[in-house]
């Protein structure tokens, strides 16, 4: 399987060849519902196999190399963004490899494991009050970026088009190659909006009949990495293209946790958002009784040992 990045990034990938380890993850069958729903096939992209341990390696690579290539990001600047954890790890890891200092604004309810990984790569963390919602981290990033625009490059994964392009160019292309273009549903969610926008745009170009489903988590305590989008005060990501989403499926934290534990008993060890995605798959599959579903396992369960997920 060979899915290239944007050709403009080739010189950077040649200079930093370790970055070529990002992407080209396997698509594996998930047989959890096979006996009850024999006409349903479910496959998951194993994004935890990226070197940073999550799906977020893809967009962060695309955003940082794109910004270096066109001059928006200059040597000596500090990369600044908000993250619930996985993007922060990708920024810290890739930033260190590229020789860029990184500051991440993160809610205080993010798992300790993810904070430790970011700090291990040398990132500086600014912690916000989780009771004020994840959007408080977004607001704090905005305040810092405006206070010193020469110091900071605000990568802004919520409005950076290179975010969704990473999934349009690589994740979606890999899915098409791995399925032979034969799929009926994709189930994902909205964090920054990059994954579902990139996948939705490319896959609907291939076949407009493919249904793009977004899980919709409850507002609090929430599922790490996913936005609820259910309240008037929720900040809707600028890059989110809601026109590609055919349906929103409500998923609770308990739904997510229960599915993570079921998956663990079946040999898959995944984090909260992955459990939420597969809970969404199950709801649609039980309703429709047939189909070829693709979802993503964004990261591993190890990142949540300090949460109540595995209590």
XYZ file of C-alpha atoms in Angstrom:
311
model
C 0.000 0.000 0.000
C 1.527 3.307 -1.089
C -0.479 6.445 -0.377
C 1.660 9.561 -0.912
C 1.466 12.809 0.980
C 1.132 16.078 -0.917
C 4.171 16.267 -3.276
C 5.115 19.653 -1.798
C 6.002 17.872 1.433
C 8.336 15.348 -0.177
C 11.519 17.330 0.463
C 10.640 17.579 4.160
C 9.937 13.846 4.387
C 13.278 13.165 2.724
C 15.008 15.421 5.242
C 13.171 13.840 8.200
C 12.611 10.220 7.074
C 11.268 9.091 10.466
C 8.079 10.984 9.579
C 7.361 8.415 6.864
C 6.319 6.035 9.644
C 3.112 8.070 9.990
C 0.098 6.678 8.160
C -0.498 3.490 6.155
C -2.116 1.784 9.140
C -3.862 -1.595 8.754
C -7.621 -1.978 8.384
C -8.759 -4.962 10.454
C -12.093 -6.778 10.836
C -13.909 -6.328 14.149
C -16.098 -9.427 14.668
C -17.977 -8.201 17.743
C -21.455 -8.330 16.150
C -20.895 -11.113 13.616
C -23.084 -13.761 15.252
C -26.054 -11.462 15.887
C -25.733 -9.467 12.663
C -24.363 -11.811 9.984
C -25.057 -9.325 7.177
C -22.937 -6.637 8.844
C -19.173 -6.314 8.334
C -17.171 -3.957 10.552
C -13.589 -2.805 9.954
C -11.386 -0.463 11.971
C -8.307 1.555 11.003
C -5.650 0.863 13.641
C -4.489 4.447 14.107
C -2.806 3.628 17.407
C 0.023 2.146 15.322
C 1.201 5.601 14.305
C 4.486 6.477 16.106
C 2.756 9.029 18.329
C 0.167 6.408 19.193
C -2.867 8.029 17.581
C -4.675 9.293 14.521
C -3.512 12.832 15.302
C -0.032 12.198 13.905
C -1.485 12.573 10.395
C -2.973 16.092 10.617
C -0.169 17.449 12.812
C 2.425 16.254 10.293
C 0.468 17.859 7.442
C -0.093 21.130 9.326
C 3.487 21.619 10.531
C 5.201 20.651 7.284
C 2.728 22.714 5.277
C 3.382 25.755 7.462
C 7.165 25.321 7.262
C 6.963 24.869 3.508
C 5.002 28.060 2.809
C 6.728 30.183 5.460
C 3.863 30.659 7.909
C 5.971 28.864 10.533
C 9.483 30.248 10.969
C 12.463 28.793 12.782
C 12.610 30.164 16.310
C 8.839 30.396 16.703
C 6.971 28.300 19.256
C 4.188 26.044 18.010
C 1.028 26.759 20.031
C -2.301 24.947 20.050
C -4.955 23.411 22.284
C -5.411 19.674 22.651
C -7.189 17.137 24.806
C -4.072 15.006 24.530
C -3.420 13.089 21.326
C -2.771 16.088 19.089
C -0.596 17.490 21.851
C 1.503 14.325 21.793
C 1.812 14.564 18.013
C 2.829 18.236 18.235
C 5.379 17.452 20.952
C 6.854 14.457 19.126
C 6.945 15.929 15.615
C 7.928 19.357 16.915
C 10.898 17.842 18.755
C 11.937 15.945 15.634
C 11.751 19.164 13.584
C 13.560 21.192 16.260
C 10.529 23.330 17.137
C 9.501 24.334 20.695
C 5.892 23.438 21.517
C 3.323 24.775 24.001
C 0.009 22.985 24.473
C -3.066 24.310 26.288
C -4.915 21.349 27.761
C -7.933 20.856 30.077
C -7.027 19.538 33.516
C -9.182 16.417 33.058
C -6.981 15.082 30.251
C -5.451 11.765 31.246
C -2.163 11.820 33.135
C -0.634 9.385 30.657
C -1.043 11.809 27.767
C 0.322 14.736 29.761
C 3.408 12.688 30.677
C 4.024 11.741 27.044
C 3.875 15.396 25.956
C 6.278 16.451 28.684
C 8.613 13.581 27.775
C 9.072 15.189 24.353
C 9.781 18.556 25.969
C 6.451 20.296 25.418
C 5.289 22.968 27.867
C 1.733 22.456 29.125
C -0.715 25.197 30.121
C -3.642 23.652 32.000
C -7.207 25.042 31.985
C -10.212 24.263 34.194
C -12.187 21.365 32.711
C -15.345 22.645 34.418
C -15.237 25.578 31.990
C -15.344 23.116 29.091
C -12.821 22.273 26.416
C -13.620 25.536 24.655
C -11.864 27.383 27.490
C -8.615 25.839 26.211
C -9.417 27.263 22.776
C -10.008 30.701 24.252
C -6.742 30.562 26.237
C -4.796 29.696 23.081
C -6.347 32.684 21.342
C -5.357 34.983 24.186
C -1.761 33.746 24.170
C -1.398 33.922 20.398
C -2.648 37.516 20.328
C -0.408 38.533 23.217
C 2.818 37.662 21.349
C 2.294 36.956 17.624
C 6.028 37.049 16.899
C 6.771 34.333 19.448
C 3.937 31.990 18.590
C 2.807 30.118 15.519
C -0.807 29.293 16.337
C -1.313 26.100 14.363
C -5.062 26.222 15.105
C -6.129 22.718 14.187
C -9.771 23.839 14.351
C -9.460 26.143 11.346
C -6.369 24.810 9.566
C -7.328 23.258 6.220
C -4.232 21.069 6.265
C -5.980 19.178 9.081
C -8.790 17.807 6.930
C -6.495 17.530 3.893
C -4.376 14.982 5.776
C -7.387 12.674 6.002
C -8.588 13.452 2.476
C -5.167 12.638 1.020
C -4.115 9.688 3.185
C -6.685 8.176 5.568
C -9.515 8.131 3.022
C -7.261 6.924 0.210
C -5.987 4.094 2.390
C -9.558 3.087 3.234
C -10.507 3.012 -0.443
C -7.460 0.905 -1.284
C -7.955 -1.471 1.646
C -11.682 -2.017 1.003
C -11.440 -2.051 -2.766
C -13.804 0.910 -2.624
C -16.557 -1.287 -1.194
C -18.084 0.251 1.930
C -21.496 1.563 2.936
C -20.919 3.517 6.168
C -18.148 5.421 7.911
C -18.596 6.150 11.621
C -16.370 8.759 13.273
C -16.821 11.877 15.393
C -16.017 15.562 15.673
C -13.075 16.811 17.669
C -11.537 19.400 15.391
C -13.715 18.292 12.471
C -10.704 17.298 10.384
C -11.218 13.547 10.305
C -14.880 13.475 9.371
C -14.540 16.367 6.901
C -11.581 14.845 5.065
C -13.035 11.348 5.026
C -16.497 12.537 4.076
C -15.358 14.700 1.178
C -13.094 12.076 -0.382
C -15.319 9.056 0.168
C -18.416 10.806 -1.162
C -16.436 11.747 -4.266
C -15.839 8.030 -4.704
C -19.451 7.033 -3.995
C -22.090 9.532 -2.886
C -24.127 6.680 -1.395
C -21.591 6.105 1.403
C -23.192 7.301 4.622
C -21.043 9.408 6.931
C -22.144 9.036 10.562
C -20.903 11.203 13.426
C -21.273 10.149 17.039
C -22.527 12.934 19.301
C -21.248 12.616 22.890
C -22.971 14.047 25.924
C -21.632 17.403 27.123
C -20.343 16.382 30.568
C -18.291 14.520 31.599
C -17.815 14.013 27.884
C -15.625 11.709 25.824
C -12.009 12.867 25.626
C -11.242 14.189 22.152
C -14.861 14.625 21.005
C -16.991 17.785 20.989
C -20.651 17.601 22.023
C -21.840 20.400 19.666
C -25.188 20.323 21.406
C -25.248 23.704 23.167
C -25.497 27.225 21.745
C -22.218 28.208 23.418
C -20.252 25.301 21.886
C -17.589 26.476 19.438
C -18.130 24.757 16.080
C -14.794 24.045 14.350
C -14.305 26.262 11.309
C -13.094 23.364 9.152
C -16.067 21.127 9.956
C -18.104 20.500 6.798
C -21.455 19.410 8.180
C -22.798 18.880 4.654
C -20.896 15.576 4.427
C -22.489 14.226 7.627
C -25.625 12.206 6.957
C -26.566 11.508 10.564
C -25.582 12.251 14.162
C -25.875 9.367 16.633
C -26.006 10.175 20.377
C -23.463 8.230 22.433
C -23.046 8.463 26.200
C -19.857 8.102 28.201
C -21.245 4.842 29.569
C -21.812 3.622 25.987
C -18.183 4.412 25.212
C -16.774 2.794 28.346
C -18.911 -0.319 27.972
C -17.783 -0.768 24.387
C -14.117 -0.292 25.319
C -14.465 -3.081 27.869
C -16.244 -5.361 25.398
C -13.466 -4.744 22.909
C -10.824 -5.519 25.534
C -12.488 -8.882 26.109
C -12.251 -9.472 22.341
C -8.559 -8.619 22.101
C -8.730 -4.922 21.169
C -7.459 -2.381 23.697
C -8.702 1.057 22.700
C -9.418 4.468 24.181
C -12.622 6.374 24.835
C -13.294 7.870 21.412
C -12.757 4.497 19.722
C -15.311 2.952 22.064
C -17.727 5.769 21.255
C -17.261 5.197 17.524
C -17.957 1.476 17.765
C -20.971 2.137 19.992
C -22.232 4.323 17.149
C -21.539 1.539 14.661
C -23.572 -0.881 16.759
C -26.572 1.459 16.966
C -26.697 1.944 13.189
C -25.932 -1.703 12.423
C -28.716 -2.978 14.680
C -31.142 -0.626 12.994
C -30.164 -1.411 9.409
C -29.132 -5.073 9.872
C -26.683 -4.982 6.958
C -23.783 -2.992 5.577
C -20.006 -2.686 5.349
C -18.905 -0.310 8.105
C -15.528 1.382 8.539
C -14.512 3.180 11.706
C -11.264 4.249 13.366
C -9.541 3.090 16.518
C -7.897 6.394 17.359
C -5.583 5.356 20.192
C -4.850 2.716 22.830
C -6.464 2.035 26.176
C -3.168 2.531 28.022
C -3.670 6.282 27.749
C -6.643 6.055 30.098
C -5.399 3.970 33.031
C -5.626 7.048 35.260
C -9.289 7.617 34.351
C -12.305 5.603 35.477
C -12.457 3.832 32.103
C -10.723 0.730 33.452
C -12.017 0.841 37.045
